[in-house]
mmCIF file of C-alpha atoms in Angstrom:
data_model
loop_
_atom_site.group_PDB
_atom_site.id
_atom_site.type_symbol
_atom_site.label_atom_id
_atom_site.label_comp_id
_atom_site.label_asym_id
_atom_site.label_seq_id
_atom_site.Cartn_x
_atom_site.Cartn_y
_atom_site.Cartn_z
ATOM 1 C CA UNK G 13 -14.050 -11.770 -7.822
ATOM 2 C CA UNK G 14 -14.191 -7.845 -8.638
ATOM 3 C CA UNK G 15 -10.095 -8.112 -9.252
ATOM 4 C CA UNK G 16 -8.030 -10.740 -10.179
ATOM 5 C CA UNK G 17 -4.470 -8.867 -9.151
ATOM 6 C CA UNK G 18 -4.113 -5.851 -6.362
ATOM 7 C CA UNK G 19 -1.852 -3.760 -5.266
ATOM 8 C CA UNK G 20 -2.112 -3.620 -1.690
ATOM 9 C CA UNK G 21 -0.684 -0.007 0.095
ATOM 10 C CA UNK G 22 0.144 -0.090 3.381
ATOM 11 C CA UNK G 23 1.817 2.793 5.901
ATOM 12 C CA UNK G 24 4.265 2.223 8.024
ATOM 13 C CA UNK G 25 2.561 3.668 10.572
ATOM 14 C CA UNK G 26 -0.357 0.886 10.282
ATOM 15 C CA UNK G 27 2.403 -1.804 11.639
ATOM 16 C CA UNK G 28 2.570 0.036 15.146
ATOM 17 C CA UNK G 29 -0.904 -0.581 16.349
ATOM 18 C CA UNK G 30 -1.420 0.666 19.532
ATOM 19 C CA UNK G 31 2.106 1.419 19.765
ATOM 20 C CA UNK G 32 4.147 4.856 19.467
ATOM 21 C CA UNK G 33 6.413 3.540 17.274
ATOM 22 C CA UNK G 34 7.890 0.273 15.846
ATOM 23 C CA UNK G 35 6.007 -2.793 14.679
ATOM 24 C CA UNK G 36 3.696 -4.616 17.085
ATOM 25 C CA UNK G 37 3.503 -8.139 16.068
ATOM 26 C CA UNK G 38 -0.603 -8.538 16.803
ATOM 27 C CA UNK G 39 -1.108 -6.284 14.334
ATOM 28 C CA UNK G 40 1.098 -7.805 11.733
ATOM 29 C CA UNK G 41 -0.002 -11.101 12.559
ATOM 30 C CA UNK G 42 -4.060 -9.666 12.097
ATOM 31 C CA UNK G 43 -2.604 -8.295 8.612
ATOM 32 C CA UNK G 44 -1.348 -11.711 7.537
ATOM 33 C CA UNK G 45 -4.468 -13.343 8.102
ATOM 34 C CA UNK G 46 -6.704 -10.479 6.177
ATOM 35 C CA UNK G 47 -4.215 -11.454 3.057
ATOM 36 C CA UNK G 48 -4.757 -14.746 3.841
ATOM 37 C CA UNK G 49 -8.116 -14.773 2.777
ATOM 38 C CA UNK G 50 -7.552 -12.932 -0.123
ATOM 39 C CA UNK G 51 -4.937 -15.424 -1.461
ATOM 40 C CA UNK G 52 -6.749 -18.316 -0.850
ATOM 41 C CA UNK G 53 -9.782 -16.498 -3.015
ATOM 42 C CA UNK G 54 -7.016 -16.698 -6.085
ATOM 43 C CA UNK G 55 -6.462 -13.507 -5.909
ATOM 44 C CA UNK G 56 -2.787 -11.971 -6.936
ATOM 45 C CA UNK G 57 -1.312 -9.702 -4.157
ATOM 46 C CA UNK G 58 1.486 -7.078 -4.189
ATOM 47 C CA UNK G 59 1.920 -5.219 -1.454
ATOM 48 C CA UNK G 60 4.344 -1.860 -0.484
ATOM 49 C CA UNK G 61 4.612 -0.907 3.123
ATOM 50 C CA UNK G 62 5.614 2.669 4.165
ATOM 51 C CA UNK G 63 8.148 3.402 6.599
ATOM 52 C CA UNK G 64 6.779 5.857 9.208
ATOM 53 C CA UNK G 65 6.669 3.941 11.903
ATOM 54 C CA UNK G 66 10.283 3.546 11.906
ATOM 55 C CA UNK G 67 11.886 7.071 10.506
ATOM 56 C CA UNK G 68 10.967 9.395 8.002
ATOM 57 C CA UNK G 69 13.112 11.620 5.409
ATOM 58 C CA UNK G 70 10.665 14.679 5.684
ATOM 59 C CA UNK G 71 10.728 14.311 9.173
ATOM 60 C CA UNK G 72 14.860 14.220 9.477
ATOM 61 C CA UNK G 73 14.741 16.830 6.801
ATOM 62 C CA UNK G 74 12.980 19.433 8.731
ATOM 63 C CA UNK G 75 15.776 18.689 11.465
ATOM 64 C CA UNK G 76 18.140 19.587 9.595
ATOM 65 C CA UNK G 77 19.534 15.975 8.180
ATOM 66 C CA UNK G 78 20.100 16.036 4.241
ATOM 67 C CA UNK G 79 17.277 14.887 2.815
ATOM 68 C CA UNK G 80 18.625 12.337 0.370
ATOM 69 C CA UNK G 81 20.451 10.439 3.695
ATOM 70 C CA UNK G 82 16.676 11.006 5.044
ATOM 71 C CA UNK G 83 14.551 9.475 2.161
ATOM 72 C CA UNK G 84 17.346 6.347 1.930
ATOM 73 C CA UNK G 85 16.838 5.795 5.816
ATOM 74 C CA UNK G 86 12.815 5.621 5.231
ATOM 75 C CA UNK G 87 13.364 3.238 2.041
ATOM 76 C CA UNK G 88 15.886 0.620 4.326
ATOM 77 C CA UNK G 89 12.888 1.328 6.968
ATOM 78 C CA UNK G 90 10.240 0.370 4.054
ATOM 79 C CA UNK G 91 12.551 -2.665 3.911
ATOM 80 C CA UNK G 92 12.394 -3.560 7.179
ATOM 81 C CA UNK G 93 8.357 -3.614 6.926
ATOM 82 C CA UNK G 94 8.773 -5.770 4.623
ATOM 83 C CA UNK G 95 10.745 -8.573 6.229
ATOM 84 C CA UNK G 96 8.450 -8.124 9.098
ATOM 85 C CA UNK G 97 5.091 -8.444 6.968
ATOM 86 C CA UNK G 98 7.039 -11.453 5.161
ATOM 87 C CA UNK G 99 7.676 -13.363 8.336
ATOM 88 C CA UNK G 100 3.878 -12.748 9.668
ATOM 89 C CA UNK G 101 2.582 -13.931 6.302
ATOM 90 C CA UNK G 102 4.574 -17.465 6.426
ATOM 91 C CA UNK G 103 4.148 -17.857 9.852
ATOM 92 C CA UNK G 104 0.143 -17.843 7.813
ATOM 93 C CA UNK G 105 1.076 -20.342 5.006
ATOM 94 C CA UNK G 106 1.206 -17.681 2.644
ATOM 95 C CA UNK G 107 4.463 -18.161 0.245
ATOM 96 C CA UNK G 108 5.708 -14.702 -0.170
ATOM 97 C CA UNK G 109 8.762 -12.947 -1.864
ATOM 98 C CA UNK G 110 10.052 -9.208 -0.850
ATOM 99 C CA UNK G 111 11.939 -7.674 -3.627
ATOM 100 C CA UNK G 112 13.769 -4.378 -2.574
ATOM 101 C CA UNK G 113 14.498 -1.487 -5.472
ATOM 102 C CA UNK G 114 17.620 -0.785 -3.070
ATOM 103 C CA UNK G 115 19.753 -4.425 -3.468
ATOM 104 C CA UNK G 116 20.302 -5.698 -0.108
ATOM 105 C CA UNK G 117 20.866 -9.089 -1.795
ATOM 106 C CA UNK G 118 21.054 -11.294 1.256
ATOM 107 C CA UNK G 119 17.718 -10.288 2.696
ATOM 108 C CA UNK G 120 15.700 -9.773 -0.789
ATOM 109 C CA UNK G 121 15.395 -10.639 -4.038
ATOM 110 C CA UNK G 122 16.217 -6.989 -6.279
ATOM 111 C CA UNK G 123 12.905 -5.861 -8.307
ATOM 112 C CA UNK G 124 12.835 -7.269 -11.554
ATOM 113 C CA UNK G 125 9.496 -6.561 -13.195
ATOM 114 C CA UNK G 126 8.764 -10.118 -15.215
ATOM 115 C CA UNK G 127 10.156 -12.123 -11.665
ATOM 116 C CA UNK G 128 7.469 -10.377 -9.919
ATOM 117 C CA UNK G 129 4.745 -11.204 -12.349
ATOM 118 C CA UNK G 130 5.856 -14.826 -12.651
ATOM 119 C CA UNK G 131 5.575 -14.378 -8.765
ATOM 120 C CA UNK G 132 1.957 -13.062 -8.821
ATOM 121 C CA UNK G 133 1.210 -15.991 -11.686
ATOM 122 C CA UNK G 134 2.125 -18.715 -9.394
ATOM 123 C CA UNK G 135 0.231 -17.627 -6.277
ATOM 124 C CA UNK G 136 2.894 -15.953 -3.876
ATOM 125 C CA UNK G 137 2.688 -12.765 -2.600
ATOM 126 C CA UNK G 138 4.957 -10.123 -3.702
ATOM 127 C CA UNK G 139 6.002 -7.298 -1.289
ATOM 128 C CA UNK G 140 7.597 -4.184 -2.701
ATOM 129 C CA UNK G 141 10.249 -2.690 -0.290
ATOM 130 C CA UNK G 142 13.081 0.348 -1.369
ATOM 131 C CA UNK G 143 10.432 2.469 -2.328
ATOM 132 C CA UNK G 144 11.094 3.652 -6.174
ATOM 133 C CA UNK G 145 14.711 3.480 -5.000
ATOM 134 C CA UNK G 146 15.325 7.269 -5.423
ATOM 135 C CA UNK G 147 15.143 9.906 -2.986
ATOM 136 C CA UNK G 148 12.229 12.422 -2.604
ATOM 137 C CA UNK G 149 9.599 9.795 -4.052
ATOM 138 C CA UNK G 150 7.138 8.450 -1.674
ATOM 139 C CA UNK G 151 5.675 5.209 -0.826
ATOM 140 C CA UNK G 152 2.334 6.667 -2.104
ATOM 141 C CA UNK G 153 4.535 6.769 -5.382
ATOM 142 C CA UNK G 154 6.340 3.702 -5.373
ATOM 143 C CA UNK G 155 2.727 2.120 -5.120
ATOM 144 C CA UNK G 156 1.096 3.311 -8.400
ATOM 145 C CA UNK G 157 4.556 3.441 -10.108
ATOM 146 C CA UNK G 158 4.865 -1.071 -9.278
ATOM 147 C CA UNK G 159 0.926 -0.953 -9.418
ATOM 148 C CA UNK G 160 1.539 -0.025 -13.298
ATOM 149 C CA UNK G 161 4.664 -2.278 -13.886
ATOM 150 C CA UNK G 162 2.478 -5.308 -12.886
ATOM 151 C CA UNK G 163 -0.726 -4.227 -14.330
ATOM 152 C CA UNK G 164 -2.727 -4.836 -11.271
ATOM 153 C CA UNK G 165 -6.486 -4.442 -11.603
ATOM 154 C CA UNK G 166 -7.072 -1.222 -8.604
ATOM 155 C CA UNK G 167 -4.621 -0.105 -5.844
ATOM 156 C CA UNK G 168 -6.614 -0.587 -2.350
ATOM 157 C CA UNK G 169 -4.789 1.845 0.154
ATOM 158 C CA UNK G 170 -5.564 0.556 3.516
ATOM 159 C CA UNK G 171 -5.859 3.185 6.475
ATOM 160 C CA UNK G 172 -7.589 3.331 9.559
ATOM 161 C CA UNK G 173 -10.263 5.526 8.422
ATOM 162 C CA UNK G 174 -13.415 3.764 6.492
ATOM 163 C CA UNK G 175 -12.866 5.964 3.165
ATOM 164 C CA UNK G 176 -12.331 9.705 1.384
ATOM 165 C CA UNK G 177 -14.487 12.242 3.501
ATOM 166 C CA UNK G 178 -14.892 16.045 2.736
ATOM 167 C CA UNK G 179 -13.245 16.917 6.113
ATOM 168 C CA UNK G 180 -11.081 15.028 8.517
ATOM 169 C CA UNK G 181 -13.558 13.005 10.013
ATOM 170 C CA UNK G 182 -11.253 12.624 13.326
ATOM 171 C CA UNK G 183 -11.646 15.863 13.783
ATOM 172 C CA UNK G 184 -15.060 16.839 11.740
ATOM 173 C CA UNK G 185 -17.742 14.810 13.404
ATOM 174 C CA UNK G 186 -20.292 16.297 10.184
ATOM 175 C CA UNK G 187 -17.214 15.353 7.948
ATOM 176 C CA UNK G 188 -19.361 13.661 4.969
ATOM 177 C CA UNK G 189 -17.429 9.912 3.343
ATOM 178 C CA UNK G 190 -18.047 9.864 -0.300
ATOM 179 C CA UNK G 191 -18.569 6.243 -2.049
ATOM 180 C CA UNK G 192 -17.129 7.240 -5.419
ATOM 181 C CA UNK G 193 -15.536 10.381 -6.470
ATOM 182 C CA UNK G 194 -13.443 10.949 -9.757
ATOM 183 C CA UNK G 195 -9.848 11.839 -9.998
ATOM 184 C CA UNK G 196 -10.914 15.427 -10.887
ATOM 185 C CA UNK G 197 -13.217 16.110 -8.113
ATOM 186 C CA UNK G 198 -10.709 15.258 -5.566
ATOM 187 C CA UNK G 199 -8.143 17.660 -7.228
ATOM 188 C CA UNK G 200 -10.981 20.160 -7.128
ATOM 189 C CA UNK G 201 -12.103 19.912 -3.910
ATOM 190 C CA UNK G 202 -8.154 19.734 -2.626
ATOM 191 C CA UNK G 203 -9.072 16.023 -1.186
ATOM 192 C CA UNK G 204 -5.606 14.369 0.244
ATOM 193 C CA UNK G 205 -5.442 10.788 -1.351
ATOM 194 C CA UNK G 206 -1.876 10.729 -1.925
ATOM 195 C CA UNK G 207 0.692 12.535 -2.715
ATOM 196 C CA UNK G 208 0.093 14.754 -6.352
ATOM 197 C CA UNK G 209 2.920 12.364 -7.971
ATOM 198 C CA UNK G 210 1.250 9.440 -6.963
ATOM 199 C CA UNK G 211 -2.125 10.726 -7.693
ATOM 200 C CA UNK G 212 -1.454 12.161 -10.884
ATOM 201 C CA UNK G 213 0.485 8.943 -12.028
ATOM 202 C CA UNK G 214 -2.527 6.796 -11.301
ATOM 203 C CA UNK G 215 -4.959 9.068 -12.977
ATOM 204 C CA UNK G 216 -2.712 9.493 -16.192
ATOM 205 C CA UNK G 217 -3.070 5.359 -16.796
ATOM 206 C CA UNK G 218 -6.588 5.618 -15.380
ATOM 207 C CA UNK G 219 -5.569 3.129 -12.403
ATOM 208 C CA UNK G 220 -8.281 2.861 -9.498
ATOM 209 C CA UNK G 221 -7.888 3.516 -6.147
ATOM 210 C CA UNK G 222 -10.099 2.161 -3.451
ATOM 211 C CA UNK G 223 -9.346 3.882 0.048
ATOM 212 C CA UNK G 224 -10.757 1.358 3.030
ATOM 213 C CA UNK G 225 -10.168 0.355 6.446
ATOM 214 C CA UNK G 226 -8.008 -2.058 6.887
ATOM 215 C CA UNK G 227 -8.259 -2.785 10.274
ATOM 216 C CA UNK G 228 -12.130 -3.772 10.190
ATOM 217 C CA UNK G 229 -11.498 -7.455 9.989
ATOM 218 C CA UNK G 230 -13.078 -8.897 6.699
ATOM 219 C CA UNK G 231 -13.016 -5.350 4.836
ATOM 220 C CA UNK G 232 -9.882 -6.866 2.643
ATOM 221 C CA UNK G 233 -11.737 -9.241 0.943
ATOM 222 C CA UNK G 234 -14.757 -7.524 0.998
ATOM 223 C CA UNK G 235 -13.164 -5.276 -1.085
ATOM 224 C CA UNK G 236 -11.532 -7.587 -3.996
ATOM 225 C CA UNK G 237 -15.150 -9.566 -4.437
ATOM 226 C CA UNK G 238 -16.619 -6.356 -4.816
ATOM 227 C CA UNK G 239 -18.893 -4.923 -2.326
ATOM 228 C CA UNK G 240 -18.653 -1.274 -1.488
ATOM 229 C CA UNK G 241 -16.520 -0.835 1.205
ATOM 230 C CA UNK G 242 -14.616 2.472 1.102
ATOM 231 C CA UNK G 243 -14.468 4.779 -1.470
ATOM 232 C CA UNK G 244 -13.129 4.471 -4.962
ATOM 233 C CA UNK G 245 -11.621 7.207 -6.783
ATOM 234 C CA UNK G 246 -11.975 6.342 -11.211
ATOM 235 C CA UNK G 247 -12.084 8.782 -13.797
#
């Protein structure tokens, strides 16, 4: 196996499916049985779900809502994800454990950094929900910053589009996908990975990011043993 522990980024907005909003359960169930495969491989999995399917601070922002009541809607949205991707993954098999960096303490265990590695050690998946906990942070951030904590091996953002291309390729059908590009080149060539706080943070501990489809069945573990699916962004 290429990796032996992952962090695995999902949006919120990956959990609707074909849906305009909310979580459709195909899809999670399709989601559980990609990290099935992975697990069963030995590999260690953390995972941290967006929000966006279910409300976003930005969004409420620009309506006029505070923004700090905004961003800690989207985190107990991130937390809801969570308990959703939780269920779908032990309806699988797969022993999981959702820690939340806001403490809801009847639904999930708070984030405690050696718990969740212990976690990882024995086998179970670990889902990140709360974001980092603090307003005006994203999920993008909340990734690389538990990415770090738990020294996982490469952060594999999952989309719906097959890599990093030098135009939207929904849009730009002579949009060209790069395989690998380095941290500088996409700040160069104004490339949107993730957010500059995210980016930057995984660049300054010279963390990897591998930017896939997730919704090609089989691309998951594709990934972790290695072949080159997506594009990976390294120094």
């Amino acid at each position: 196996m290429q990796y032996k522990r992952i962090l695995l980024k999902l949006s919120g907005e990956a959990l609707m499916g074909e849906r305009q909003y909310g979580i459709d359960p195909d899809r999670l169930a399709e989601y559980a049985a990609e990290i099935k495969q992975v697990t069963d491989k030995g590999i260690e999995v953390a995972i941290v779900i967006g929000g966006g399917n279910i409300f976003r601070g930005v969004a409420g922002a620009s309506k006029g809502m505070d923004r700090v009541q905004g961003d800690h809607m989207g985190m107990l949205a991130t937390v809801i994800n969570g308990l959703a991707l939780q269920s779908a993954l032990e309806d699988a098999e797969v022993e999981t454990r959702l820690q939340s960096a806001v403490k809801i303490n009847e639904v999930a265990e708070p984030f405690i950094r050696r718990k969740a590695i212990r976690h990882l050690e024995k086998g179970r998946v670990v889902i990140f929900g709360g974001g980092t906990g603090n307003p005006y942070f994203t999920t993008d951030s909340a990734a690389v910053l538990r990415a770090i904590e738990i020294q996982a091996d490469v952060i594999l953002k999952g989309t719906r589009v097959d890599g990093i291309y030098n135009a939207d390729p929904e849009k730009d059908k002579e949009a060209t996908k790069f395989d690998f590009i380095s941290f500088d080149d996409v700040i160069r060539k104004g490339l949107k990975v993730m957010d500059t706080t995210a980016f930057t943070l995984s660049q300054e501990n010279e963390l990897p990011i591998i930017v896939f489809d997730m919704n090609t069945p089989g691309n998951l573990l594709k990934v972790v043993t290695g072949e080159r699916i997506g594009t990976k962004v390294n120094l």
